[in-house]
Coordinates of C-alpha atoms in Angstrom, one line a residue:
M25 CA 9.5 -104.1 -88.9
H26 CA 7.4 -101.4 -87.3
E27 CA 4.6 -99.3 -88.8
V28 CA 4.8 -95.5 -87.9
T29 CA 2.1 -92.9 -88.8
C30 CA 3.3 -89.3 -89.7
P31 CA 1.7 -86.8 -87.3
H32 CA 1.5 -84.2 -90.1
C33 CA 0.1 -86.0 -93.1
G34 CA -1.3 -89.1 -91.3
K35 CA 0.4 -91.4 -93.7
A36 CA 1.7 -94.7 -92.3
F37 CA 5.0 -96.2 -93.2
T38 CA 7.2 -99.0 -92.0
I39 CA 10.7 -98.8 -90.6
D40 CA 13.2 -101.3 -89.4
E41 CA 14.2 -101.9 -85.8
A42 CA 17.2 -99.6 -86.0
G43 CA 15.2 -96.7 -87.4
Y44 CA 12.4 -97.3 -84.9
A45 CA 14.8 -97.3 -82.0
D46 CA 16.3 -94.0 -83.3
I47 CA 12.9 -92.3 -83.5
V48 CA 12.0 -93.6 -80.0
K49 CA 15.3 -92.3 -78.7
Q50 CA 14.6 -88.9 -80.4
I51 CA 11.2 -88.7 -78.7
R52 CA 12.7 -89.6 -75.3
D53 CA 15.4 -87.0 -75.9
R54 CA 12.9 -84.4 -76.8
E55 CA 10.9 -85.0 -73.6
F56 CA 14.1 -84.9 -71.6
E57 CA 15.1 -81.6 -73.3
S58 CA 11.6 -80.2 -72.8
E59 CA 11.8 -81.0 -69.1
L60 CA 15.4 -79.7 -69.0
H61 CA 14.3 -76.4 -70.6
E62 CA 11.4 -76.1 -68.2
R63 CA 13.8 -76.5 -65.2
L64 CA 16.3 -74.2 -66.8
D65 CA 13.6 -71.5 -67.4
A66 CA 12.4 -72.0 -63.8
A67 CA 15.9 -71.7 -62.5
E68 CA 16.5 -68.6 -64.6
A69 CA 13.3 -67.0 -63.4
T70 CA 14.2 -67.8 -59.8
K71 CA 17.7 -66.4 -60.3
K72 CA 16.4 -63.3 -62.0
A73 CA 13.9 -62.7 -59.3
E74 CA 16.5 -63.2 -56.6
I75 CA 18.9 -60.8 -58.4
E76 CA 16.1 -58.2 -58.8
L77 CA 15.1 -58.6 -55.2
A78 CA 18.8 -58.2 -54.0
E79 CA 19.2 -55.2 -56.3
A80 CA 16.0 -53.6 -55.1
K81 CA 17.0 -54.2 -51.5
V82 CA 20.5 -52.7 -52.0
A83 CA 18.9 -49.8 -54.0
R84 CA 16.5 -49.2 -51.1
E85 CA 19.2 -49.3 -48.5
L86 CA 21.5 -47.0 -50.5
Q87 CA 18.6 -44.7 -51.2
A88 CA 17.7 -44.5 -47.5
E89 CA 21.3 -43.9 -46.6
A90 CA 21.6 -41.3 -49.4
S91 CA 18.4 -39.6 -48.1
K92 CA 19.8 -39.5 -44.6
K93 CA 23.1 -38.1 -45.8
D94 CA 21.3 -35.6 -48.1
A95 CA 19.3 -34.5 -45.1
A96 CA 22.5 -34.1 -43.0
I97 CA 24.1 -32.1 -45.8
Q98 CA 21.1 -29.9 -46.1
E99 CA 21.0 -29.4 -42.4
L100 CA 24.7 -28.5 -42.3
K101 CA 24.2 -26.1 -45.3
A102 CA 21.4 -24.5 -43.5
Q103 CA 23.5 -24.0 -40.4
L104 CA 26.3 -22.6 -42.5
D105 CA 23.9 -20.1 -44.2
A106 CA 22.4 -19.1 -40.9
G107 CA 25.8 -18.3 -39.4
A108 CA 26.1 -21.4 -37.3
V109 CA 28.7 -21.3 -34.5
S110 CA 30.8 -24.1 -35.8
Q111 CA 31.2 -23.5 -39.5
K112 CA 34.8 -24.8 -39.7
L113 CA 34.1 -27.9 -37.7
A114 CA 30.8 -28.6 -39.6
V115 CA 32.5 -28.1 -42.9
A116 CA 35.3 -30.5 -42.0
E117 CA 32.9 -33.1 -40.6
A118 CA 30.5 -32.7 -43.6
L119 CA 33.4 -33.1 -46.0
S120 CA 34.7 -36.1 -44.2
A121 CA 31.3 -37.7 -43.8
V122 CA 30.3 -37.1 -47.4
Q123 CA 33.6 -38.3 -48.7
A124 CA 33.4 -41.4 -46.6
E125 CA 29.8 -41.9 -47.7
R126 CA 30.8 -41.4 -51.3
D127 CA 33.6 -43.9 -51.0
A128 CA 31.3 -46.3 -49.1
L129 CA 28.7 -46.0 -51.9
A130 CA 31.3 -46.4 -54.6
N131 CA 32.7 -49.5 -52.8
E132 CA 29.3 -50.9 -52.2
L133 CA 28.3 -50.2 -55.8
E134 CA 31.4 -51.9 -57.0
K135 CA 30.9 -54.8 -54.7
T136 CA 27.3 -55.2 -55.7
Q137 CA 28.2 -55.0 -59.3
R138 CA 30.9 -57.6 -58.9
E139 CA 28.6 -59.9 -57.0
R140 CA 25.8 -59.4 -59.5
E141 CA 28.2 -59.8 -62.4
A142 CA 29.7 -62.9 -60.8
A143 CA 26.2 -64.4 -60.2
A144 CA 25.1 -63.4 -63.7
D145 CA 28.3 -64.7 -65.3
L146 CA 28.0 -67.9 -63.3
A147 CA 24.3 -68.4 -64.3
E148 CA 25.0 -67.3 -67.8
A149 CA 28.0 -69.6 -68.1
K150 CA 25.9 -72.4 -66.7
R151 CA 23.1 -71.7 -69.1
V152 CA 25.4 -71.2 -72.0
N153 CA 27.1 -74.5 -71.2
E154 CA 23.8 -76.2 -71.0
L155 CA 22.6 -74.6 -74.2
Q156 CA 25.8 -75.5 -75.9
K157 CA 25.5 -79.0 -74.7
A158 CA 21.9 -79.1 -75.9
T159 CA 22.8 -77.4 -79.2
A160 CA 25.7 -79.8 -79.7
G161 CA 23.4 -82.7 -79.0
K162 CA 20.9 -81.3 -81.4
E163 CA 23.5 -80.7 -84.0
A164 CA 24.7 -84.3 -83.6
E165 CA 21.1 -85.5 -83.9
I166 CA 20.6 -83.3 -87.0
Q167 CA 23.7 -84.7 -88.6
A168 CA 22.6 -88.2 -87.7
L169 CA 19.2 -87.5 -89.0
K170 CA 20.6 -86.0 -92.2
S171 CA 22.7 -89.1 -92.6
K172 CA 19.7 -91.3 -92.1
L173 CA 17.7 -89.1 -94.5
Q174 CA 20.3 -89.8 -97.1
A175 CA 20.0 -93.5 -96.5
A176 CA 16.2 -93.7 -95.8
G177 CA 13.4 -93.5 -98.2
S178 CA 11.2 -90.4 -99.0
E179 CA 8.7 -91.2 -96.3
Q180 CA 11.3 -91.4 -93.6
Q181 CA 12.9 -88.3 -95.1
L182 CA 9.7 -86.3 -94.6
A183 CA 9.4 -87.4 -91.0
L184 CA 13.1 -86.8 -90.3
S185 CA 12.9 -83.3 -92.0
A186 CA 10.0 -82.4 -89.7
A187 CA 11.9 -83.6 -86.7
V188 CA 15.0 -81.6 -87.8
G189 CA 12.9 -78.5 -88.4
A190 CA 11.5 -78.7 -84.9
V191 CA 14.9 -79.2 -83.4
E192 CA 16.3 -76.2 -85.4
K193 CA 13.3 -74.1 -84.4
E194 CA 13.9 -75.0 -80.7
R195 CA 17.6 -74.2 -81.1
D196 CA 16.8 -70.8 -82.7
G197 CA 14.4 -70.1 -79.8
L198 CA 17.1 -70.9 -77.3
K199 CA 19.5 -68.6 -79.1
S200 CA 16.9 -65.8 -79.1
S201 CA 16.3 -66.3 -75.4
L202 CA 20.0 -66.2 -74.7
E203 CA 20.3 -62.9 -76.7
R204 CA 17.3 -61.5 -74.8
V205 CA 18.8 -62.4 -71.5
E206 CA 22.1 -60.8 -72.5
L207 CA 20.3 -57.6 -73.6
E208 CA 18.2 -57.4 -70.3
K209 CA 21.4 -57.9 -68.3
K210 CA 23.2 -55.1 -70.1
L211 CA 20.2 -52.8 -69.7
A212 CA 19.9 -53.5 -66.0
E213 CA 23.7 -52.9 -65.6
T214 CA 23.5 -49.7 -67.5
S215 CA 20.4 -48.5 -65.5
L216 CA 22.0 -49.3 -62.1
K217 CA 25.3 -47.8 -63.1
D218 CA 23.6 -44.6 -64.3
K219 CA 21.6 -44.4 -61.1
Y220 CA 24.6 -44.7 -58.8
E221 CA 26.8 -42.5 -60.9
T222 CA 24.0 -39.8 -60.6
Q223 CA 24.0 -40.2 -56.8
I224 CA 27.8 -40.0 -56.6
K225 CA 27.8 -37.0 -58.8
D226 CA 25.2 -35.3 -56.6
R227 CA 27.4 -36.0 -53.5
D228 CA 30.5 -34.7 -55.4
D229 CA 28.6 -31.5 -56.2
A230 CA 27.6 -31.1 -52.5
I231 CA 31.2 -31.6 -51.5
E232 CA 32.4 -29.1 -54.0
R233 CA 29.8 -26.6 -52.8
L234 CA 31.0 -27.1 -49.2
R235 CA 34.6 -26.7 -50.3
D236 CA 33.8 -23.5 -52.2
M237 CA 32.0 -22.1 -49.1
K238 CA 34.9 -23.1 -47.0
A239 CA 37.3 -21.4 -49.4
R240 CA 35.3 -18.2 -49.3
L241 CA 35.7 -17.9 -45.6
S242 CA 38.5 -15.4 -44.8
T243 CA 41.2 -16.2 -42.3
K244 CA 39.6 -13.8 -39.8
M245 CA 36.2 -15.4 -40.2
I246 CA 37.8 -18.9 -39.7
G247 CA 39.4 -17.7 -36.5
E248 CA 36.3 -16.0 -35.2
T249 CA 34.3 -19.2 -36.0
L250 CA 36.4 -21.1 -33.5
E251 CA 36.0 -18.3 -30.9
I252 CA 32.3 -18.3 -31.4
H253 CA 32.2 -22.1 -31.1
C254 CA 34.0 -22.0 -27.8
E255 CA 31.9 -19.1 -26.5
T256 CA 28.7 -20.7 -27.5
T257 CA 29.7 -24.1 -26.0
F258 CA 30.6 -22.3 -22.7
N259 CA 27.4 -20.3 -22.6
Q260 CA 25.3 -23.4 -23.1
I261 CA 26.4 -24.8 -19.7
R262 CA 27.3 -21.5 -17.9
A263 CA 24.1 -21.3 -15.8
T264 CA 24.4 -24.9 -14.5
A265 CA 28.2 -25.6 -14.4
F266 CA 29.8 -22.2 -13.9
P267 CA 27.2 -19.9 -12.3
R268 CA 29.7 -17.6 -10.7
A269 CA 32.3 -17.6 -13.5
Y270 CA 33.5 -14.7 -15.6
F271 CA 34.2 -15.6 -19.3
E272 CA 34.7 -12.6 -21.6
K273 CA 36.9 -11.5 -24.4
D274 CA 40.2 -9.8 -23.5
N275 CA 39.9 -6.3 -24.8
D276 CA 42.7 -4.7 -22.9
A277 CA 45.6 -4.2 -25.4
R278 CA 47.4 -1.4 -23.5
S279 CA 50.6 -3.6 -23.3
G280 CA 50.6 -4.1 -27.0
S281 CA 49.0 -7.5 -27.2
K282 CA 46.0 -9.4 -25.7
G283 CA 44.6 -12.9 -25.5
D284 CA 41.2 -14.0 -26.8
Y285 CA 39.2 -14.9 -23.6
I286 CA 39.7 -14.7 -19.9
F287 CA 38.0 -17.2 -17.5
K288 CA 37.8 -16.5 -13.8
E289 CA 35.8 -18.0 -11.0
A290 CA 35.5 -17.1 -7.3
D291 CA 33.7 -18.6 -4.3
E292 CA 30.9 -17.1 -2.3
S293 CA 33.4 -15.0 -0.2
G294 CA 35.0 -13.6 -3.3
T295 CA 38.2 -15.7 -3.1
E296 CA 39.4 -16.5 -6.6
I297 CA 39.4 -20.2 -7.3
V298 CA 41.0 -20.3 -10.8
S299 CA 41.9 -18.0 -13.7
I300 CA 42.7 -19.0 -17.2
M301 CA 43.9 -17.0 -20.3
F302 CA 42.6 -18.6 -23.5
E303 CA 43.9 -18.2 -27.0
M304 CA 42.1 -19.7 -30.0
K305 CA 44.0 -20.5 -33.2
N306 CA 42.8 -21.8 -36.6
E307 CA 43.6 -21.5 -40.3
A308 CA 42.2 -22.4 -43.7
D309 CA 43.3 -25.6 -45.4
T310 CA 44.5 -23.5 -48.4
T311 CA 46.8 -21.3 -46.3
A312 CA 50.3 -21.5 -48.0
T313 CA 52.3 -21.0 -44.8
K314 CA 51.2 -23.4 -42.1
K315 CA 51.5 -22.2 -38.5
R316 CA 52.6 -24.4 -35.6
N317 CA 51.2 -24.4 -32.1
E318 CA 54.7 -23.7 -30.8
D319 CA 54.7 -20.3 -32.6
F320 CA 52.0 -18.9 -30.2
L321 CA 53.1 -20.2 -26.7
K322 CA 55.5 -17.4 -25.9
E323 CA 53.0 -14.6 -26.6
L324 CA 50.3 -16.5 -24.7
D325 CA 52.6 -16.8 -21.6
K326 CA 53.2 -13.0 -21.8
D327 CA 49.5 -12.3 -22.0
R328 CA 48.8 -14.6 -19.1
N329 CA 51.4 -12.8 -16.9
E330 CA 50.3 -9.3 -17.9
K331 CA 46.6 -10.1 -17.1
G332 CA 47.4 -12.0 -13.8
C333 CA 46.0 -15.3 -14.8
E334 CA 47.1 -18.6 -13.2
Y335 CA 46.8 -20.9 -16.2
A336 CA 47.1 -20.5 -20.0
V337 CA 45.3 -22.7 -22.6
L338 CA 45.8 -22.7 -26.4
V339 CA 42.6 -24.0 -28.1
S340 CA 44.0 -25.0 -31.6
L341 CA 43.1 -26.6 -34.9
L342 CA 46.6 -26.2 -36.2
E343 CA 48.7 -29.2 -37.1
P344 CA 45.6 -31.4 -37.8
D345 CA 47.8 -34.5 -38.5
S346 CA 49.7 -34.3 -35.2
E347 CA 49.2 -37.5 -33.1
L348 CA 50.4 -35.5 -30.1
Y349 CA 47.8 -32.8 -30.2
N350 CA 45.1 -35.2 -31.4
S351 CA 45.5 -37.5 -28.4
G352 CA 43.8 -35.1 -25.9
I353 CA 45.0 -32.5 -23.4
V354 CA 48.7 -31.7 -24.0
D355 CA 50.7 -30.3 -21.0
V356 CA 53.4 -27.9 -22.3
S357 CA 54.5 -26.8 -18.8
H358 CA 58.1 -27.9 -19.6
R359 CA 58.1 -24.9 -22.0
Y360 CA 56.0 -22.4 -20.1
P361 CA 54.5 -22.9 -16.6
K362 CA 50.9 -24.0 -16.2
M363 CA 50.2 -24.0 -20.0
Y364 CA 48.2 -26.5 -22.0
V365 CA 47.2 -27.1 -25.7
V366 CA 43.9 -28.7 -26.5
R367 CA 41.6 -29.4 -29.4
P368 CA 38.1 -27.6 -29.4
Q369 CA 36.4 -30.8 -28.1
F370 CA 38.5 -30.6 -24.9
F371 CA 37.6 -26.9 -24.3
I372 CA 35.1 -27.6 -21.5
P373 CA 37.0 -30.6 -20.0
I374 CA 40.2 -28.5 -19.5
I375 CA 38.2 -25.8 -17.7
T376 CA 36.6 -28.5 -15.5
V377 CA 39.9 -30.2 -14.8
L378 CA 41.7 -27.0 -13.8
R379 CA 38.7 -25.8 -11.8
N380 CA 38.3 -29.1 -9.8
A381 CA 42.1 -29.1 -9.1
A382 CA 41.8 -25.5 -7.8
L383 CA 38.8 -26.4 -5.7
N384 CA 40.8 -29.2 -4.0
S385 CA 43.5 -26.7 -3.1
L386 CA 41.1 -23.9 -2.1
T387 CA 41.2 -24.9 1.6
Y388 CA 45.0 -24.6 1.6
K389 CA 44.7 -21.3 -0.3
N390 CA 42.3 -19.9 2.4
E391 CA 44.6 -21.1 5.2
L392 CA 47.6 -19.6 3.4
A393 CA 45.7 -16.3 2.9
L394 CA 44.8 -16.3 6.6
V395 CA 48.5 -16.8 7.6
K396 CA 49.5 -14.2 5.1
A397 CA 46.9 -11.8 6.5
Q398 CA 48.2 -12.4 10.1
S399 CA 51.8 -12.0 8.9
I400 CA 50.8 -8.8 7.1
D401 CA 49.2 -7.5 10.3
V402 CA 52.4 -8.2 12.4
T403 CA 54.5 -6.7 9.6
N404 CA 52.2 -3.7 9.4
F405 CA 52.4 -3.2 13.2
E406 CA 56.2 -3.4 13.1
E407 CA 56.3 -1.1 10.1
E408 CA 54.0 1.4 11.8
L409 CA 56.1 1.2 15.1
D410 CA 59.3 1.7 13.1
S411 CA 57.6 4.6 11.3
F412 CA 56.6 6.2 14.6
K413 CA 60.1 5.8 16.0
T414 CA 61.6 7.3 12.9
G415 CA 59.2 10.1 12.8
F416 CA 59.6 10.8 16.6
A417 CA 63.3 10.8 16.2
R418 CA 63.2 13.1 13.2
N419 CA 60.8 15.5 15.0
F420 CA 62.9 15.4 18.2
D421 CA 66.0 16.2 16.2
L422 CA 64.2 19.1 14.5
A423 CA 62.8 20.3 17.8
S424 CA 66.3 20.1 19.4
R425 CA 67.9 22.0 16.5
K426 CA 65.2 24.7 16.7
F427 CA 65.5 24.9 20.5
Q428 CA 69.3 25.3 20.3
T429 CA 68.8 27.9 17.5
A430 CA 66.3 29.8 19.8
I431 CA 68.8 29.6 22.7
D432 CA 71.6 30.9 20.4
E433 CA 69.3 33.7 19.2
I434 CA 68.5 34.5 22.8
D435 CA 72.2 34.6 23.6
K436 CA 72.8 36.8 20.7
S437 CA 69.9 39.1 21.7
I438 CA 71.3 39.2 25.3
D439 CA 74.8 40.2 23.9
H440 CA 73.2 42.8 21.7
L441 CA 71.1 44.2 24.6
Q442 CA 74.2 44.2 26.8
K443 CA 76.0 46.2 24.2
T444 CA 73.0 48.5 23.9
K445 CA 73.0 48.8 27.7
D446 CA 76.7 49.5 27.8
A447 CA 76.2 52.1 25.1
L448 CA 73.3 53.7 26.9
L449 CA 75.3 53.7 30.2
G450 CA 78.2 55.3 28.3
T451 CA 75.9 58.0 26.9
N452 CA 74.5 58.8 30.3
R453 CA 78.0 59.3 31.7
N454 CA 78.9 61.5 28.9
L455 CA 75.7 63.6 29.3
R456 CA 76.4 64.0 33.0
L457 CA 80.0 65.1 32.3
A458 CA 78.6 67.5 29.7
N459 CA 76.1 68.8 32.1
D460 CA 78.7 69.3 34.7
K461 CA 80.8 71.1 32.3
A462 CA 77.8 73.2 31.2
Q463 CA 77.1 74.1 34.8
D464 CA 80.6 75.2 35.4
V465 CA 80.6 77.6 32.5
T466 CA 80.6 81.5 33.4
I467 CA 80.9 84.7 31.5
K468 CA 84.2 85.4 33.2
K469 CA 85.5 82.0 32.1
L470 CA 84.2 82.5 28.6
T471 CA 85.8 85.9 28.2
K472 CA 89.0 85.1 29.9
G473 CA 91.7 85.6 27.5
N474 CA 89.3 87.1 24.9
P475 CA 89.3 91.0 25.2
T476 CA 86.8 91.3 22.4
M477 CA 84.2 89.1 24.0
A478 CA 84.9 90.9 27.4
E479 CA 84.3 94.2 25.9
K480 CA 81.0 93.0 24.3
F481 CA 79.7 91.6 27.5
S482 CA 80.7 94.8 29.3
D483 CA 78.9 97.0 26.8
L484 CA 75.8 94.7 27.1
N485 CA 75.8 95.1 30.9
K486 CA 76.0 98.8 30.7
G487 CA 73.1 99.1 28.2
E488 CA 70.9 97.1 30.6
S489 CA 71.8 99.4 33.4

């Protein structure tokens, strides 16, 4: 038998060996449970601190990334509002970056939530398991104590009731702690979810604003945006890379059509190195009828030939999903000679490639030009000699014909003068004969055979006497 003193009332009572062993076991179990709960609490606090630290770190990183992306979006928006030279490209890049960021944030949020939920579920399951084990043990102890209370006396019943009350109180505390942990976990999940949903909504709103801005751009503005981008890109390096280059819009539409820009470059002596006709093509994402690069090659080749350019380049954002055109500089010389299709990022490289190739052949061009000039000189001399011969022959023929005409006219004049001479000689002979006849006339001859006239002359002679 053992004597035991009640800690509440101070009354001593005796119990047998079995009862004493049970009470000692309960005391040892209580100390073990107390230590177990302390370790569980410490583990829970450590786990909670680690989760909060991880969540805070993830939140800071996401916030930093969000701030960077927000700054990038604001900068892109400012460039769009100020009429930046690359509205279409900036909009596309901004949409893609923001969408990628949104997807990344969503994926990271989902991953973080899964990891946090998995860690929380694991810790919770572990804790619940331990609490269930502890509760089951306590329930078993309570049932055992109740059984002993039924068999023990009133003094033992008081001591056992106190022990049962303490165990039930501890169990209720554990249940309250479990419920509090569950509530805190739900609140943390709700807060984190609301936070990231707000960030995602802000980015969705930014994407929608950019899409609206992009939709408001007319087709003409979209095309002009690509032209302005290319012109600005060229002007940024014109002074250093192309100091003697000509790069201006093609405004000559006398033939009925025109390209967008003409690039020409010459050396110090004025010999042309290279000339390129550029055409820029773009369209809105919402355009119902999508154009193809192939649709513009024929017109570009026509413009190149009419303006006397050596090369033709189509700078295009059409067919954005084409692996062929997205791969780099596309040579379409099999369709039209010396023609290429490029994306805007290859605008400067294609000029550089063609210019460098032309520089390598410039020596041969100069030699060919010299040979052509010499050939032209010989040809010009031969042409001038042939022209002189032809002119001399023509003039000689004209002079010969005129000389013969003059001789003929002289002959005619001689004939005419001879006839005039003969006529004059004939007149002189007739006048001499007439004079001879006049000298031979007498009054006797006049009145011979005319008695009237004889009588008149006779009367006339008498009157004079």
